[in-house]
Tab-separated table of C-alpha atoms in Angstrom:
chain	number	residue	atom	x	y	z
A	1	MET	CA	25.908	109.709	-0.933
A	2	THR	CA	29.888	110.354	0.230
A	3	ALA	CA	30.481	108.525	3.551
A	4	THR	CA	30.087	111.596	5.816
A	5	THR	CA	26.496	112.441	4.756
A	6	ALA	CA	23.750	112.317	7.974
A	7	LEU	CA	19.984	111.924	7.082
A	8	THR	CA	17.318	113.277	9.357
A	9	PRO	CA	14.976	110.917	10.609
A	10	GLU	CA	12.680	113.022	8.111
A	11	GLN	CA	15.352	112.953	5.110
A	12	THR	CA	14.808	108.617	6.055
A	13	HIS	CA	11.226	108.508	6.153
A	14	ALA	CA	10.877	110.063	2.689
A	15	ARG	CA	13.912	107.722	1.113
A	16	LEU	CA	13.356	105.194	3.279
A	17	ASP	CA	12.572	103.023	0.023
A	18	GLU	CA	15.381	103.951	-1.601
A	19	LEU	CA	17.689	102.780	0.957
A	20	THR	CA	19.335	99.631	1.917
A	21	VAL	CA	19.072	100.216	5.662
A	22	ILE	CA	21.816	98.287	8.186
A	23	ASP	CA	21.856	98.125	11.667
A	24	VAL	CA	25.111	98.115	13.587
A	25	ARG	CA	23.862	97.263	16.726
A	26	THR	CA	23.553	93.623	18.370
A	27	PRO	CA	20.962	91.154	17.312
A	28	GLY	CA	18.995	91.608	20.982
A	29	GLU	CA	19.101	95.393	20.474
A	30	TYR	CA	17.820	95.162	16.715
A	31	ALA	CA	15.381	92.511	17.928
A	32	SER	CA	13.535	95.266	20.288
A	33	GLY	CA	13.048	96.839	17.204
A	34	HIS	CA	14.479	98.666	14.119
A	35	LEU	CA	13.644	100.431	10.888
A	36	PRO	CA	11.470	98.920	8.768
A	37	GLY	CA	13.169	96.730	5.709
A	38	ALA	CA	16.837	97.346	8.349
A	39	HIS	CA	18.875	94.324	7.819
A	40	ASN	CA	21.015	93.592	11.153
A	41	VAL	CA	25.132	93.476	10.493
A	42	PRO	CA	26.143	93.686	13.955
A	43	LEU	CA	29.456	96.166	14.234
A	44	ASP	CA	31.230	93.547	15.227
A	45	HIS	CA	30.480	91.373	11.945
A	46	LEU	CA	30.831	94.316	9.000
A	47	ASP	CA	34.421	92.700	7.815
A	48	ALA	CA	32.127	89.454	7.382
A	49	ALA	CA	29.865	91.218	5.758
A	50	LEU	CA	31.832	93.528	3.166
A	51	ASP	CA	31.195	91.915	0.129
A	52	ALA	CA	27.427	91.480	0.640
A	53	LEU	CA	27.207	94.984	1.404
A	54	THR	CA	29.434	96.003	-1.537
A	55	ALA	CA	26.456	94.282	-3.917
A	56	ALA	CA	23.757	95.847	-1.908
A	57	ALA	CA	25.460	99.259	-2.042
A	58	ALA	CA	25.768	98.920	-6.182
A	59	ARG	CA	21.844	98.613	-6.259
A	60	ARG	CA	20.888	100.940	-3.589
A	61	ASP	CA	22.126	103.664	-1.355
A	62	LEU	CA	23.239	102.114	2.358
A	63	LEU	CA	21.871	104.038	5.368
A	64	VAL	CA	23.594	102.911	8.617
A	65	VAL	CA	22.065	102.991	11.707
A	66	CYS	CA	22.363	102.476	15.552
A	67	ALA	CA	20.843	103.351	18.735
A	68	SER	CA	22.326	107.013	18.719
A	69	GLY	CA	24.795	107.194	15.845
A	70	ASN	CA	27.932	106.177	17.507
A	71	ARG	CA	28.200	102.681	16.135
A	72	ALA	CA	26.978	103.958	12.513
A	73	ALA	CA	29.592	106.683	12.604
A	74	GLN	CA	32.266	104.091	12.897
A	75	ALA	CA	30.940	101.351	10.811
A	76	VAL	CA	30.544	103.979	7.840
A	77	ARG	CA	34.065	104.611	8.486
A	78	ARG	CA	34.850	101.089	8.116
A	79	LEU	CA	32.807	101.162	5.232
A	80	ALA	CA	34.831	104.367	3.969
A	81	GLU	CA	38.746	102.512	4.330
A	82	HIS	CA	36.984	99.970	1.419
A	83	GLY	CA	35.431	102.171	-0.422
A	84	LEU	CA	31.889	102.041	0.302
A	85	ASP	CA	29.915	104.965	0.675
A	86	ALA	CA	27.067	105.082	3.165
A	87	ALA	CA	25.125	107.475	6.010
A	88	THR	CA	24.103	107.650	8.946
A	89	LEU	CA	20.621	108.397	10.632
A	90	THR	CA	21.164	111.512	12.679
A	91	GLY	CA	20.590	110.483	16.058
A	92	GLY	CA	19.910	106.827	15.265
A	93	THR	CA	17.167	104.718	15.793
A	94	ALA	CA	16.069	106.603	19.368
A	95	ALA	CA	15.726	109.874	17.562
A	96	TRP	CA	13.594	107.701	14.509
A	97	ASN	CA	11.089	106.505	17.337
A	98	ARG	CA	10.760	110.053	19.291
A	99	LEU	CA	9.759	110.950	16.255
A	100	GLY	CA	7.094	108.868	16.007
A	101	HIS	CA	8.059	106.498	12.928
A	102	GLY	CA	7.437	103.359	13.456
A	103	LEU	CA	9.712	100.439	14.243
A	104	ASP	CA	9.537	97.016	13.523
A	105	ARG	CA	10.173	94.291	16.263
A	106	PRO	CA	10.173	90.423	15.809
A	107	ALA	CA	6.961	88.758	16.854
A	108	GLY	CA	7.495	87.395	20.194
A	109	ALA	CA	10.804	89.258	20.674
A	110	ARG	CA	11.364	90.290	23.619
A	111	THR	CA	12.814	94.179	24.603
A	112	ALA	CA	16.836	93.573	25.113
A	113	TRP	CA	18.150	97.160	26.834
A	114	ALA	CA	20.100	99.488	24.920
A	115	MET	CA	24.203	98.903	24.689
A	116	GLU	CA	24.223	102.118	26.115
A	117	ARG	CA	22.249	101.462	29.250
A	118	GLN	CA	24.140	97.830	29.512
A	119	VAL	CA	27.161	99.650	29.688
A	120	ARG	CA	26.479	102.147	32.232
A	121	LEU	CA	24.628	99.650	34.734
A	122	ALA	CA	27.956	96.745	34.236
A	123	ALA	CA	30.489	100.110	34.672
A	124	GLY	CA	28.816	101.684	37.768
A	125	SER	CA	27.880	98.107	39.299
A	126	LEU	CA	31.829	97.169	39.324
A	127	VAL	CA	32.846	100.298	40.489
A	128	LEU	CA	30.283	99.926	42.904
A	129	ALA	CA	31.513	96.621	44.747
A	130	GLY	CA	34.909	97.820	43.714
A	131	LEU	CA	34.253	100.744	46.158
A	132	LEU	CA	32.289	98.255	48.449
A	133	THR	CA	34.403	95.156	48.706
A	134	GLY	CA	37.491	98.003	49.072
A	135	ARG	CA	36.373	98.974	52.553
A	136	ARG	CA	37.787	95.567	53.453
A	137	LEU	CA	40.350	94.390	51.291
A	138	PRO	CA	42.175	97.650	49.925
A	139	SER	CA	43.170	96.257	46.629
A	140	VAL	CA	40.019	96.102	45.316
A	141	ARG	CA	39.610	99.645	44.473
A	142	TRP	CA	41.886	98.722	41.745
A	143	ILE	CA	39.113	97.414	39.896
A	144	SER	CA	37.067	101.183	40.257
A	145	ALA	CA	40.253	102.747	39.037
A	146	GLY	CA	40.132	100.245	36.218
A	147	VAL	CA	36.601	100.763	35.295
A	148	ALA	CA	37.082	104.799	35.464
A	149	GLY	CA	40.345	104.549	33.451
A	150	GLY	CA	38.895	102.608	30.864
A	151	LEU	CA	35.714	105.011	30.459
A	152	VAL	CA	37.752	107.737	30.194
A	153	PHE	CA	39.659	105.927	27.358
A	154	SER	CA	36.242	105.079	25.510
A	155	ALA	CA	36.022	108.920	25.935
A	156	LEU	CA	38.787	109.989	24.483
A	157	THR	CA	38.635	107.299	21.200
A	158	ASP	CA	35.208	107.238	20.803
A	159	THR	CA	35.087	103.134	21.304
A	160	CYS	CA	34.083	100.822	24.033
A	161	GLY	CA	35.959	97.552	25.115
A	162	MET	CA	32.868	97.071	27.319
A	163	ALA	CA	29.820	97.604	24.974
A	164	ARG	CA	32.199	94.989	22.821
A	165	VAL	CA	32.211	92.733	25.907
A	166	LEU	CA	28.472	93.128	26.851
A	167	ALA	CA	27.777	92.426	22.800
A	168	ARG	CA	29.150	88.469	23.402
A	169	LEU	CA	26.806	88.155	26.011
A	170	PRO	CA	24.085	85.492	25.195
A	171	HIS	CA	20.850	88.031	25.440
A	172	ASN	CA	22.700	89.953	23.134
A	173	ARG	CA	22.600	87.534	20.492
A	174	PRO	CA	19.611	86.639	18.546
A	175	HIS	CA	17.258	83.408	19.266
A	176	THR	CA	16.097	83.849	15.682
A	177	GLY	CA	17.245	85.211	12.492
A	178	ASP	CA	21.185	84.500	11.724
A	179	LEU	CA	23.909	86.507	10.264
A	180	SER	CA	24.348	84.152	6.757
A	181	ALA	CA	20.767	84.650	5.994
A	182	THR	CA	21.191	88.571	6.118
A	183	LEU	CA	24.290	88.587	3.772
A	184	ALA	CA	22.856	86.439	1.136
A	185	ALA	CA	19.469	88.853	1.507
A	186	LEU	CA	21.946	91.777	1.034
A	187	ALA	CA	23.936	90.085	-1.665
A	188	GLY	CA	20.766	88.800	-3.795
């Protein structure tokens, strides 16, 4: 496999037992439903997981997944910089689920909103608050302008600072499971 490989949900389903699946979404998103057998290594912890991922890649091909494929593509590029080949799942877990393939969920796990949805809510709320408050305090409109500029920058660079901030909120952190156990499982 090369660093630019993308597998369709059908190809992934046929090869699932041959792949080590790495889900780079937040722990909250992961708990809301993930590919069977997937290991949660959030994108912001990818560098800390390099040794374990190298060991896992020596045994089986790596497949990196997220909700839609954007964060997985970022992760694959970062892994390639360290000499690790990995594939992405075309359309992410959303496409996987849409085609009727099952998602695993921990017992009693609550459903977290997808990060993209959280970003839309936060950005929209900040813009609206800036505009409404700006009627009385015109300088507050700069909040709306700042968010708009951030969204443009995000689109041009294919990064999202707001998602990085939201990923650190408690509702996006796991109540069960832990990265060190995941890394040990990948390394072993």
